Short mmCIF file of C-alpha atoms and ligand atoms in Angstrom, two decimals:
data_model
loop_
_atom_site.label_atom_id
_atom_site.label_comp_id
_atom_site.label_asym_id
_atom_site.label_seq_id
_atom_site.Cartn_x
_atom_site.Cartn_y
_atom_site.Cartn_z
CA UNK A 689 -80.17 10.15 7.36
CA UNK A 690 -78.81 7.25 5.12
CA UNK A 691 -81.33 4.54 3.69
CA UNK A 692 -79.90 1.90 1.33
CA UNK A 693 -82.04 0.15 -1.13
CA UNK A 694 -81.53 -2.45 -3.96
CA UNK A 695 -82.70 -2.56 -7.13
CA UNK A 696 -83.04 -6.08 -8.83
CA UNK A 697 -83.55 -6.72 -12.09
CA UNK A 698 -85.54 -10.20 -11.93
CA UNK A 699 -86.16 -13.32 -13.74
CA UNK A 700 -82.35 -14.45 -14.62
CA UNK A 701 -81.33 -18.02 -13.74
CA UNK A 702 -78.61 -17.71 -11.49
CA UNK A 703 -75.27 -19.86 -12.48
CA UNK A 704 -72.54 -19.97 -10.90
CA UNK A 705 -70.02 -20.55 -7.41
CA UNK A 706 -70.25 -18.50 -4.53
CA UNK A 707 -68.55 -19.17 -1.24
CA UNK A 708 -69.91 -18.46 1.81
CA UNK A 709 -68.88 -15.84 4.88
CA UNK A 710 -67.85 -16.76 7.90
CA UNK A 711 -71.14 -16.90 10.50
CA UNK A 712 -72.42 -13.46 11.94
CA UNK A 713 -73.60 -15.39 14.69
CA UNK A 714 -70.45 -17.22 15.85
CA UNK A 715 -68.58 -14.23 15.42
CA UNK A 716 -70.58 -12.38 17.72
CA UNK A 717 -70.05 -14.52 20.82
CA UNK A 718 -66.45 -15.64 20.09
CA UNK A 719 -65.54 -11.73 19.70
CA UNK A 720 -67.54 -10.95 23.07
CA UNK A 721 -65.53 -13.87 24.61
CA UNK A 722 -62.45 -12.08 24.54
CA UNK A 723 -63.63 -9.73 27.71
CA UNK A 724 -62.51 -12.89 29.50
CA UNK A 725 -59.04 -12.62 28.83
CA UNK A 726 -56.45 -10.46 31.20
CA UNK A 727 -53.35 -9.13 29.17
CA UNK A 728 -53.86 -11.54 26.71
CA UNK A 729 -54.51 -11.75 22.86
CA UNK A 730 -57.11 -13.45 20.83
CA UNK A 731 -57.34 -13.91 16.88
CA UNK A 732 -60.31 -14.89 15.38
CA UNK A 733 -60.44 -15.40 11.27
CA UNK A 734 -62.95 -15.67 8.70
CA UNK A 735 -64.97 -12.87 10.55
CA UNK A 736 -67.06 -11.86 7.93
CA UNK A 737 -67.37 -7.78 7.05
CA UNK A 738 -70.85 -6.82 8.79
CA UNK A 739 -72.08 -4.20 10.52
CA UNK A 740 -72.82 -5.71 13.22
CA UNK A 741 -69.45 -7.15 13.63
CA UNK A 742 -68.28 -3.52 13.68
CA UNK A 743 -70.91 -3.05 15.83
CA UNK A 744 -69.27 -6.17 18.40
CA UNK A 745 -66.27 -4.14 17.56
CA UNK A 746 -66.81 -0.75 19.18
CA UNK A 747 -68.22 -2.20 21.97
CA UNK A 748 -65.43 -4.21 22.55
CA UNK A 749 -62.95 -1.30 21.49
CA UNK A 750 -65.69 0.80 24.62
CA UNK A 751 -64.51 -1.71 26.76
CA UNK A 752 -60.91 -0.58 26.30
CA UNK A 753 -59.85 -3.83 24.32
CA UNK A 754 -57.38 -2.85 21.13
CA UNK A 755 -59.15 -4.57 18.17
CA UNK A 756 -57.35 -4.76 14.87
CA UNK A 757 -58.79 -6.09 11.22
CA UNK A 758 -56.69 -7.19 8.62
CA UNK A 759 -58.73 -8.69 5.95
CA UNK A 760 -60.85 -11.71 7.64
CA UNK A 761 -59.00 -11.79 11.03
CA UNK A 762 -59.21 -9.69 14.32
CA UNK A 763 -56.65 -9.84 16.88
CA UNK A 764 -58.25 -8.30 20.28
CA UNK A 765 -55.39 -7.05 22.53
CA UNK A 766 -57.38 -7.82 25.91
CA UNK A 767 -55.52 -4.88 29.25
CA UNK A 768 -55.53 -6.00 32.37
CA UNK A 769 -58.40 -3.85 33.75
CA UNK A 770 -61.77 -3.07 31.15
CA UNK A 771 -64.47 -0.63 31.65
CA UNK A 772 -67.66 -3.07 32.94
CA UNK A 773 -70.00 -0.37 32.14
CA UNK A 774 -71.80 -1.20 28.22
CA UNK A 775 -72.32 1.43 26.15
CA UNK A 776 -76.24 2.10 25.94
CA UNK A 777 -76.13 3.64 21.97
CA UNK A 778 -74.66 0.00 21.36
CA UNK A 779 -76.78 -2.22 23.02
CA UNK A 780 -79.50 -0.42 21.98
CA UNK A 781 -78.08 -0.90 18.31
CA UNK A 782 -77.83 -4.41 18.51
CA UNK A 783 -79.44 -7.40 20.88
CA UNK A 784 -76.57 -9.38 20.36
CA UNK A 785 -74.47 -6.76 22.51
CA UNK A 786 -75.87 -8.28 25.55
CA UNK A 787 -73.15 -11.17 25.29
CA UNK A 788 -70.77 -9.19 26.78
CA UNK A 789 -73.20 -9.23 30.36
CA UNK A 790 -71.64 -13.02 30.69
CA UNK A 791 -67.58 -12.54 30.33
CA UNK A 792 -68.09 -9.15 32.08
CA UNK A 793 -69.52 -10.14 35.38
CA UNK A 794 -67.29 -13.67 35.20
CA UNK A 795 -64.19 -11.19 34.72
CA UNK A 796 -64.87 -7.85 36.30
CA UNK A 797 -67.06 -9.22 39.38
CA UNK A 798 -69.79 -6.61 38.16
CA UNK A 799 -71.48 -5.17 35.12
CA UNK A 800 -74.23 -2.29 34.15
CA UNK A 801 -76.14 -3.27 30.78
CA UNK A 802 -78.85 -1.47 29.38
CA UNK A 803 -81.75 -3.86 28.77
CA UNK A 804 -81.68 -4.46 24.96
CA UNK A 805 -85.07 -3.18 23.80
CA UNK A 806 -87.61 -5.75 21.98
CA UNK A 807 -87.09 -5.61 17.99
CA UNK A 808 -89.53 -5.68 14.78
CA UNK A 809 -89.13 -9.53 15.28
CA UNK A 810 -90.43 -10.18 18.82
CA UNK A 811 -90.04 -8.82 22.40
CA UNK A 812 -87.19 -11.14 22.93
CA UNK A 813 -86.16 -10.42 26.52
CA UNK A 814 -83.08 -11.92 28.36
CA UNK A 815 -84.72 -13.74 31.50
CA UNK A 816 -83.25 -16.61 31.00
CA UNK A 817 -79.68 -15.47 31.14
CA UNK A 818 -80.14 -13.14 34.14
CA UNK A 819 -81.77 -16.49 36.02
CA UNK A 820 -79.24 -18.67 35.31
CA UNK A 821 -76.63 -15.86 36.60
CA UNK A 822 -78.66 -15.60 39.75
CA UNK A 823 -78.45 -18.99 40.07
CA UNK A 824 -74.30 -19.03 40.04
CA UNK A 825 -74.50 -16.32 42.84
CA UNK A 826 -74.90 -13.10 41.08
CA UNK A 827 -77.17 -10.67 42.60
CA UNK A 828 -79.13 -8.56 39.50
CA UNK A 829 -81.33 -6.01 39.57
CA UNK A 830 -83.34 -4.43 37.28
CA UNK A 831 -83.90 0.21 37.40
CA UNK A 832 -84.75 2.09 34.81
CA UNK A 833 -84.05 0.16 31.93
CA UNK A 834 -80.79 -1.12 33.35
CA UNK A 835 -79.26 -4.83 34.22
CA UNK A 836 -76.76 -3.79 37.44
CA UNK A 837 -75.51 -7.49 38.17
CA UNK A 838 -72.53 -8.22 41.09
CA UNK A 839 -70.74 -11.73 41.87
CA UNK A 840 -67.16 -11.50 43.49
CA UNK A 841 -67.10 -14.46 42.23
CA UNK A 842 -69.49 -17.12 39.71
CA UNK A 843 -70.41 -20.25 41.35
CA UNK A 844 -70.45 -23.63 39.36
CA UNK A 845 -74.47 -24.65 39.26
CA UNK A 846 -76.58 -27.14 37.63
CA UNK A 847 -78.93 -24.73 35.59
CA UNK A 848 -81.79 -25.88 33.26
CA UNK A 849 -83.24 -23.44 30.67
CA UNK A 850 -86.65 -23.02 30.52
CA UNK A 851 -85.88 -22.68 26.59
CA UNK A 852 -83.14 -23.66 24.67
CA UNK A 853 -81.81 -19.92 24.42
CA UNK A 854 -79.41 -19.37 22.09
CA UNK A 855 -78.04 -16.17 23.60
CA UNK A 856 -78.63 -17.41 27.29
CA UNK A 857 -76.38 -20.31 26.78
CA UNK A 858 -74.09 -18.56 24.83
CA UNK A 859 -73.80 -16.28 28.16
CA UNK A 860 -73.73 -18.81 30.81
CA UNK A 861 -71.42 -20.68 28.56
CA UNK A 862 -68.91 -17.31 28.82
CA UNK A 863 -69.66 -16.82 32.69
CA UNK A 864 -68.88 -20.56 33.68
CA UNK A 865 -65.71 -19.75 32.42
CA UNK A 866 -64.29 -18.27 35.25
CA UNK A 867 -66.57 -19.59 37.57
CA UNK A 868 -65.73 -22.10 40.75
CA UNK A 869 -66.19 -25.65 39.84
CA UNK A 870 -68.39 -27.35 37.25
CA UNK A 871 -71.58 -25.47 35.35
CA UNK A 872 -73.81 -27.60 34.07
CA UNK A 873 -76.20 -26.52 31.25
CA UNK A 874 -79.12 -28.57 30.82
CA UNK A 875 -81.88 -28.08 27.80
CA UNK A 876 -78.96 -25.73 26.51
CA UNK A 877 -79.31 -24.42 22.74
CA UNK A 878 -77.61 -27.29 20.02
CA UNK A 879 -76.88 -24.69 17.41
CA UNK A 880 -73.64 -25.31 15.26
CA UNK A 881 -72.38 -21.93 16.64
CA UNK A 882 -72.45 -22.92 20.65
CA UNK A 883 -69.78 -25.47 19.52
CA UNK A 884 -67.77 -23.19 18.00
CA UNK A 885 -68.04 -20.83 20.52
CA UNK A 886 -67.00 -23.95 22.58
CA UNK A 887 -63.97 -24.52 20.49
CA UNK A 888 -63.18 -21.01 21.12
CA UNK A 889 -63.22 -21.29 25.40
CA UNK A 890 -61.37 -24.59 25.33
CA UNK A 891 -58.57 -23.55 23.44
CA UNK A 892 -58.64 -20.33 26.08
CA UNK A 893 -57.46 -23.57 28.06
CA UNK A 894 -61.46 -24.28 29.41
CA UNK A 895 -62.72 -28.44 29.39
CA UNK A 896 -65.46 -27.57 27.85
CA UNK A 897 -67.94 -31.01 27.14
CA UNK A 898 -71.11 -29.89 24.56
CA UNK A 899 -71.37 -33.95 23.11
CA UNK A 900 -74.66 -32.22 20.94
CA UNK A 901 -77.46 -33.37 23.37
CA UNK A 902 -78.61 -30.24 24.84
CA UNK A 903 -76.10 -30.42 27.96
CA UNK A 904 -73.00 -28.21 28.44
CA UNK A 905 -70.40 -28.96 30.92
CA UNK A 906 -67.59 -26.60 31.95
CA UNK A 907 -65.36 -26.96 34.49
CA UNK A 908 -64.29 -23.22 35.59
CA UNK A 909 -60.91 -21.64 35.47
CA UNK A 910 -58.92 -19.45 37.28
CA UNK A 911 -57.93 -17.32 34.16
CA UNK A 912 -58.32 -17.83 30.60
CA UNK A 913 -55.52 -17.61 28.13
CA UNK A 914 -55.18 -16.19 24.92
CA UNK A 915 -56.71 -17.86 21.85
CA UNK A 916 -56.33 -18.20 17.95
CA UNK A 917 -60.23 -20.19 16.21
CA UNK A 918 -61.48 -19.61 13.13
CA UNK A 919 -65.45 -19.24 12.46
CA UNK A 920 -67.13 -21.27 11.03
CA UNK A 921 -69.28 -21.14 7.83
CA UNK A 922 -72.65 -18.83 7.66
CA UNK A 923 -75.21 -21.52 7.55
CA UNK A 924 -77.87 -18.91 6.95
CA UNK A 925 -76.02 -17.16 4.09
CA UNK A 926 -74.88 -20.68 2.86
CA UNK A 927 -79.21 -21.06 2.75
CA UNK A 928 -80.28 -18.03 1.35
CA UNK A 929 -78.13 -18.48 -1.95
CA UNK A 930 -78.92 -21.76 -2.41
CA UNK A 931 -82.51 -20.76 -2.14
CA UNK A 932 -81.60 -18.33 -4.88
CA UNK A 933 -80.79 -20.92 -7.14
CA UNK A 934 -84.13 -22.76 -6.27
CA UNK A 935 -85.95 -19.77 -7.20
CA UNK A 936 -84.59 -18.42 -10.58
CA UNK A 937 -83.88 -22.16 -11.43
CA UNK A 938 -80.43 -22.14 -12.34
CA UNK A 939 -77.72 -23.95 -10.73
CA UNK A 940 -76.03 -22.81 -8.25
CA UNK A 941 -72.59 -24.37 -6.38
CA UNK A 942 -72.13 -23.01 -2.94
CA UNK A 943 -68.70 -23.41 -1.53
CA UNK A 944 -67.29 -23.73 2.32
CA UNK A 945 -70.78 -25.61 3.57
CA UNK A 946 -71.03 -27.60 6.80
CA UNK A 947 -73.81 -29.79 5.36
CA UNK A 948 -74.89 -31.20 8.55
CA UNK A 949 -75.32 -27.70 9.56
CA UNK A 950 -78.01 -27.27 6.73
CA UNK A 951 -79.73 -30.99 6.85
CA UNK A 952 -83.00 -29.32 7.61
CA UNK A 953 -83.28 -27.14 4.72
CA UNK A 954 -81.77 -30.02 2.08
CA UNK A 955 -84.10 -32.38 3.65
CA UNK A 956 -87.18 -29.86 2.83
CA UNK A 957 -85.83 -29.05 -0.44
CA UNK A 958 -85.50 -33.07 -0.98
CA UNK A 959 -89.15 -33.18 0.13
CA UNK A 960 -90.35 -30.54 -2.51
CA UNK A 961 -88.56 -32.31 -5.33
CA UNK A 962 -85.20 -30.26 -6.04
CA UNK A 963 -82.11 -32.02 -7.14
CA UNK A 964 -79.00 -31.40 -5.55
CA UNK A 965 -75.41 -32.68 -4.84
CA UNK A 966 -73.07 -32.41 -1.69
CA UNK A 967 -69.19 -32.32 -2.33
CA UNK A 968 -67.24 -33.45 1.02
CA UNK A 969 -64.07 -32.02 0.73
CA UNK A 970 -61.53 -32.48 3.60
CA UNK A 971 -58.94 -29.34 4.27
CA UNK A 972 -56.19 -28.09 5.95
CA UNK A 973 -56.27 -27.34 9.51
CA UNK A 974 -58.66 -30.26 10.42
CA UNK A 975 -61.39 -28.45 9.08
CA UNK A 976 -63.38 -30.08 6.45
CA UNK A 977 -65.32 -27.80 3.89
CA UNK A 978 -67.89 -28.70 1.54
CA UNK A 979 -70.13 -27.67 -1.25
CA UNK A 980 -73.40 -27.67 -2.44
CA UNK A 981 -75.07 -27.62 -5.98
CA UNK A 982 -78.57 -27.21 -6.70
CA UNK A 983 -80.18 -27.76 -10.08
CA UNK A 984 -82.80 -26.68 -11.76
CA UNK A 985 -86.16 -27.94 -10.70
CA UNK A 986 -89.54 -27.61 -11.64
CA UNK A 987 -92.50 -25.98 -9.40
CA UNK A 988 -91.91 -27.13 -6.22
CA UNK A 989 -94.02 -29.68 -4.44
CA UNK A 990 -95.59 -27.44 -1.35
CA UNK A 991 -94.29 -28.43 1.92
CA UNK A 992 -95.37 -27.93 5.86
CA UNK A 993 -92.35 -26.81 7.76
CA UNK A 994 -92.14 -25.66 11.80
CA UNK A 995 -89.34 -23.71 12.91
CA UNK A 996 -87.38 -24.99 15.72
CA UNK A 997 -84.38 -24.45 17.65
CA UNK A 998 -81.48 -26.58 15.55
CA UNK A 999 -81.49 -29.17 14.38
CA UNK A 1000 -84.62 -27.75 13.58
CA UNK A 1001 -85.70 -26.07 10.75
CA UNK A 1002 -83.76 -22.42 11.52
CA UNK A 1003 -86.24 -19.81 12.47
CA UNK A 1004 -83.72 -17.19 10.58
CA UNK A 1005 -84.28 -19.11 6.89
CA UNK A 1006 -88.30 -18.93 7.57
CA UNK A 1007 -88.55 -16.33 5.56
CA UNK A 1008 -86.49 -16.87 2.52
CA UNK A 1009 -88.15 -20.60 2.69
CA UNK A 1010 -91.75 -18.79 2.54
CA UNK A 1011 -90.83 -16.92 -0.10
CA UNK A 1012 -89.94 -19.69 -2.13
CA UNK A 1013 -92.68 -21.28 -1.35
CA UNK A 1014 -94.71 -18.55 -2.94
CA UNK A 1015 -94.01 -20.31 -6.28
CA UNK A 1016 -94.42 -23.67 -5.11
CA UNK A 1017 -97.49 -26.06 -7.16
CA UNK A 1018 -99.72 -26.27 -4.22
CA UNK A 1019 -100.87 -24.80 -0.43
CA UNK A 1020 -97.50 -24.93 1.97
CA UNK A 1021 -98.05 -24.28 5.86
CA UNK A 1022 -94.68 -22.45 7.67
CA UNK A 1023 -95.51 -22.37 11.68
CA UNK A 1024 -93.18 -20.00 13.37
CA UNK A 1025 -92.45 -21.19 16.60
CA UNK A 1026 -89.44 -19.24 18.30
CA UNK A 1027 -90.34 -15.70 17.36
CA UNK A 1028 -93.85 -14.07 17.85
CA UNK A 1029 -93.75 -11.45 15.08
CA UNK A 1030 -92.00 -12.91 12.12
CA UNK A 1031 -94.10 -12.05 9.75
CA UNK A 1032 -94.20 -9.21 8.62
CA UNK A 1033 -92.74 -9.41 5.36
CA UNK A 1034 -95.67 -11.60 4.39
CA UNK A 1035 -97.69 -8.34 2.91
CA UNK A 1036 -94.61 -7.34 1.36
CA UNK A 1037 -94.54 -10.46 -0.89
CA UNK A 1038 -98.00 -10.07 -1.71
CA UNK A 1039 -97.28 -6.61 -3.11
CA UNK A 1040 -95.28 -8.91 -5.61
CA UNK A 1041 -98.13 -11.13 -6.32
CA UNK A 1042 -97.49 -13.76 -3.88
CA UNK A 1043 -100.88 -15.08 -1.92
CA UNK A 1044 -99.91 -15.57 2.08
CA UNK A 1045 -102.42 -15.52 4.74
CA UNK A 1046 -101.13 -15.23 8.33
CA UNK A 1047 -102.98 -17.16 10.97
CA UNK A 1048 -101.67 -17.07 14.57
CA UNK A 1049 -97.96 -18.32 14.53
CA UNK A 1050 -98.85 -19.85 10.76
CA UNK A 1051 -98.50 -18.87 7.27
CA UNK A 1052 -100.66 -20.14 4.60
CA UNK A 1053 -98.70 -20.07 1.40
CA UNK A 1054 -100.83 -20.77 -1.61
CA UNK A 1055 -98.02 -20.97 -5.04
CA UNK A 1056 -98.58 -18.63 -7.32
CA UNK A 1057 -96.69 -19.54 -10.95
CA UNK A 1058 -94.98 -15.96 -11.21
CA UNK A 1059 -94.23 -12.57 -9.29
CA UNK A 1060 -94.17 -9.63 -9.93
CA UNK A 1061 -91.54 -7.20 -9.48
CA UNK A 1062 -92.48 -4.23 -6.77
CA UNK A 1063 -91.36 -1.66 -4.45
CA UNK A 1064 -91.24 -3.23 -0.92
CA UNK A 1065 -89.96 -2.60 2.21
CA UNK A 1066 -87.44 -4.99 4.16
CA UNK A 1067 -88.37 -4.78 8.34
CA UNK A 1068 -85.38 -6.65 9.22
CA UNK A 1069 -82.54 -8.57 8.17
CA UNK A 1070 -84.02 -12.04 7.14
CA UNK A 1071 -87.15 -10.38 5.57
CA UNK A 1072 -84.91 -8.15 3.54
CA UNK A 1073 -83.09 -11.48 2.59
CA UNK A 1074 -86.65 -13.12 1.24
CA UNK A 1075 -87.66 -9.91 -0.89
CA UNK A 1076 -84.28 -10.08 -2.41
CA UNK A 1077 -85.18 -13.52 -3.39
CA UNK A 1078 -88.29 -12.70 -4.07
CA UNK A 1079 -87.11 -9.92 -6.40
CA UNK A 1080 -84.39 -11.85 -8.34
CA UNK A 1081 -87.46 -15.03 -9.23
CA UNK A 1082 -90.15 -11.89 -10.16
CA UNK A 1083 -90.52 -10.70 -13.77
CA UNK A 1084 -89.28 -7.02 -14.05
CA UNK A 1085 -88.03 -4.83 -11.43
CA UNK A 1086 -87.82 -4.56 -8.18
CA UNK A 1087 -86.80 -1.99 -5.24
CA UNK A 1088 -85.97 -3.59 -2.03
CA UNK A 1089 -86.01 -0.63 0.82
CA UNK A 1090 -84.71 -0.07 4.01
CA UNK A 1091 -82.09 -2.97 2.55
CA UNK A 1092 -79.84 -1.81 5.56
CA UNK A 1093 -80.76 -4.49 7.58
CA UNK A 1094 -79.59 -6.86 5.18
CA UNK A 1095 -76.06 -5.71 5.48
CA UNK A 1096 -75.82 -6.61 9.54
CA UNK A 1097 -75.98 -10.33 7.99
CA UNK A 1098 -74.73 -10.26 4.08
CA UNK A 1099 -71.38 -9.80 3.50
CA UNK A 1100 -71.35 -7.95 -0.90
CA UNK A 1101 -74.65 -9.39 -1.09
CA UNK A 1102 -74.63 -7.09 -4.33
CA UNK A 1103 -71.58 -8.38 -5.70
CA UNK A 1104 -71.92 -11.86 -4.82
CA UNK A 1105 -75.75 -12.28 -6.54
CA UNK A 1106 -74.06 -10.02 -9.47
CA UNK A 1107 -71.39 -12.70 -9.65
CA UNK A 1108 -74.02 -15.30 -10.21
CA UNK A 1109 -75.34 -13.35 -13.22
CA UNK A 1110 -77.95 -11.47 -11.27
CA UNK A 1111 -78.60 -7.76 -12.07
CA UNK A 1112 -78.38 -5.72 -8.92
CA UNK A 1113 -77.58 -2.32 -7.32
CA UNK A 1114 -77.16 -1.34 -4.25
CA UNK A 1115 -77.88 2.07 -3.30
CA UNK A 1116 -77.35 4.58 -0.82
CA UNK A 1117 -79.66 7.37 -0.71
CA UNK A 1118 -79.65 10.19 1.59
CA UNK A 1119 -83.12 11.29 3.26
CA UNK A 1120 -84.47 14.48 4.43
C1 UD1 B 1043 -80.04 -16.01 18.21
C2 UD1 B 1043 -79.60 -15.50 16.87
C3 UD1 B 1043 -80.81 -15.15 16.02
C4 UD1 B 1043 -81.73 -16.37 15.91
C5 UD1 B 1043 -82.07 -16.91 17.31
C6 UD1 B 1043 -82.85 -18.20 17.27
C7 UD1 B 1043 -77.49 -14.44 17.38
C8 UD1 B 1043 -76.69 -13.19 17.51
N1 UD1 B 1043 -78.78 -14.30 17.06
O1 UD1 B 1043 -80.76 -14.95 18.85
O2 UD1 B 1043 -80.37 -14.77 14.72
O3 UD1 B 1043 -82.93 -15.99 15.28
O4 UD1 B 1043 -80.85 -17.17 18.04
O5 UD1 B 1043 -82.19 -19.16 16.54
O6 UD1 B 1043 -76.97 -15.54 17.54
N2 UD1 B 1043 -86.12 -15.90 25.01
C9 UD1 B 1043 -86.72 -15.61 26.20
N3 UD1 B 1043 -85.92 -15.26 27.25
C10 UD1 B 1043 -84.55 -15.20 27.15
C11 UD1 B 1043 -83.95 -15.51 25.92
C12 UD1 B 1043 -84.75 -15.85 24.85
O7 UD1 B 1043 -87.93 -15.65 26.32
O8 UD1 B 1043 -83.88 -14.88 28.15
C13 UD1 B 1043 -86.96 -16.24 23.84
C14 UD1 B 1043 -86.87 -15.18 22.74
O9 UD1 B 1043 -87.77 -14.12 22.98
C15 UD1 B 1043 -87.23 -15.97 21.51
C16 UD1 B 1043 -86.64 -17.35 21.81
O10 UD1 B 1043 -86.46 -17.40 23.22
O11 UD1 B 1043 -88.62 -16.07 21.39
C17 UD1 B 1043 -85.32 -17.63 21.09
O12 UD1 B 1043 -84.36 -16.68 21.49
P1 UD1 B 1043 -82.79 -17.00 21.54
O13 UD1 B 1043 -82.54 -18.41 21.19
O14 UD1 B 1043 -82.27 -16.48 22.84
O15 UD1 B 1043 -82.28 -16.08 20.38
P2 UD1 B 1043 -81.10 -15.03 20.39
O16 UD1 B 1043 -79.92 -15.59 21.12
O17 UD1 B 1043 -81.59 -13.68 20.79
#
């Protein structure tokens, strides 16, 4: 067996430009969107290099679709007839495989799916999406660890989520598609990648109306044509290195930034006293990209944050924001409130000299002036994100394990951080 770790070097102000991927978590859906097509083709670009993009891949390639990368863009070569059966090593590999259950049933009239199990970050089940399929006529049932769901075909409903589900409206989203007459999505999720997995069904020919309030309206289609989007920008990734400029204070310009999608986290950093500049830059294609610069700051002021769903403060940056907040001049409360178990990174940052208690859905970050560097242990992909940062602010070395994880989310996380004029190195070791 394979585990990767990283080695950091800490303590170097980071200086520099980096531009940012294209987001993991647009990809996903747009990619699993193309199981609504019949004999048609779809090209996505700026699809960043991930695992679980390759992940999305196989599954899709399982399916029967022909997939093929060159450089940033995928062109999926949707046959008339795919298999509706998911492959249970995948879904069991990734959560985000269940967004094929949507454009599968819409398309194929039926689907198996094995239930995606919980992960090290909650039990996260998928409820909501199977009720709001019920709702539009499909009958689901649930044996031995399996979704079997059957519609001949998706009715148009009026469906409110109990919780603004990212996933759930990402699905119902898909489904409506080929669904008779108008869905309606109320209390549906506002994140910046629903729109652009929006963008991606209306120019499969789908009136698609999101307007940003929490309410999706599609009116249903007989068949969906093929499609050409590109992704956009990794909000999270766009986060995490300008957190790593925060933390070694240096100055760091991130490039290809949708800064509306990252108000919460400039309005925090705002709060706790860092100085910062946002470059609008309209580009081609109707697309406008801009850039961020952060400069260096002293301590920061401690700050009470709550995650929420957007335009909330992004449950997937808690932990890089905690860990920063590790050398902030004060006591800083961080209340998770989408996932139970996010966590549990918190003792791995104290291994580094960082002082967090945990209390219920809380963390109590008292600043600390300086880490230490340490061997730790990433439990998933955000957490390995915040002991990187953690690591590159600490004096002396650090060994972040089990770094794997970071890779389903970080494009050359190595090579990008080393292009800042950090000193790191992946590493893949093999284990008995
Ligand atoms: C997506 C993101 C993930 C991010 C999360 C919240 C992708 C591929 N992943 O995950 O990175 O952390 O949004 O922003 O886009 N829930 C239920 N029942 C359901 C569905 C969800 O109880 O049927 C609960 C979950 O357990 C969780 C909360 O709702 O506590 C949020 O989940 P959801 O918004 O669905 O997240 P994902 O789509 O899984």
């Amino acid at each position: 067996m394979f585990m990767d770790r990283i080695r950091i070097s800490g303590g170097i102000p980071l200086r520099g430009t980096v531009r940012t991927q294209g987001a993991k978590n647009a990809a996903l859906p747009a990619m699993a969107s193309c199981l609504l097509l019949k004999g048609q083709r779809m090209t996505l670009s700026n699809v960043p290099r991930l695992q679980d993009v390759e992940t999305m891949e196989e599954l899709l390639r399982s399916h029967g679709v022909s997939v093929v990368r060159e450089a940033d863009r995928y062109v999926f070569d949707v046959p008339e007839t795919v298999s509706w059966e998911a492959s249970e090593s995948l879904v069991r590999k990734m959560r985000a495989s269940s967004l094929v259950l949507g454009p599968l049933l819409a398309r194929c009239g039926r689907v198996v799916l094995p239930l995606p199990g919980g992960c090290s970050i909650g039990s996260r089940p998928i409820d909501l999406h199977l009720k709001g399929l019920v709702q539009m006529g499909a009958k689901v049932e649930i044996r031995n660890g399996f979704v079997y769901a059957q519609a001949d075909r998706l009715i148009g409903r009026r469906i409110y989520l109990d919780f603004p589900s990212v996933g759930a409206t990402e699905n119902l989203m898909m489904a409506a598609v080929l669904a008779r007459g108008e869905t309606i999505l109320e209390n549906s999720a506002r994140e910046p990648e629903i729109e652009n997995l929006a963008g991606v069904l209306r120019s499969m020919g789908v009136e698609i109306d999101t307007e940003g309030t929490g309410c999706v309206r599609i009116r249903g289609i007989g068949e969906a044509g093929g499609c050409d989007k590109r992704v956009i920008p990794d909000r999270i990734e766009a986060c995490t290195y300008i957190l790593a400029g925060v933390m070694t204070g240096g100055e760091v310009t991130v490039e290809d930034v949708v800064p509306e999608h990252i108000d919460s986290l400039l309005a925090k950093l705002e709060e706790a006293g860092v100085s910062f500049s946002v470059r609008r830059e309209p580009r081609l294609a109707g697309c406008e990209e801009s850039t961020v610069t952060v400069y260096p700051a002293r301590r920061l002021k401690p700050l009470s944050i709550k995650t929420m769903p957007f335009p909330g403060f992004p449950t997937d940056l808690q932990p890089q924001m905690v860990a920063a907040l590790t050398l902030s001049n004060g006591v800083s409360l961080v209340e998770e409130s989408v996932f139970q178990a996010r966590f549990l990174y918190a003792a791995e940052l104290n291994r580094m000299g960082a002082d967090i208690g945990i209390k219920g859905d809380t963390a109590v970050i008292r600043g600390v002036e300086s880490l230490d560097g340490a061997a730790v242990r990433a439990t998933d992909l955000r957490a390995g994100a915040a002991l990187i940062l953690a690591g590159l602010a600490a004096k002396g070395e650090s060994c972040v394990e089990q770094a794997e994880h970071v890779l389903r989310g970080y494009e050359s996380i190595d090579s990008k951080l080393n292009s800042l004029g950090a000193r790191v190195v992946f590493e893949s070791v093999s284990e008995k």
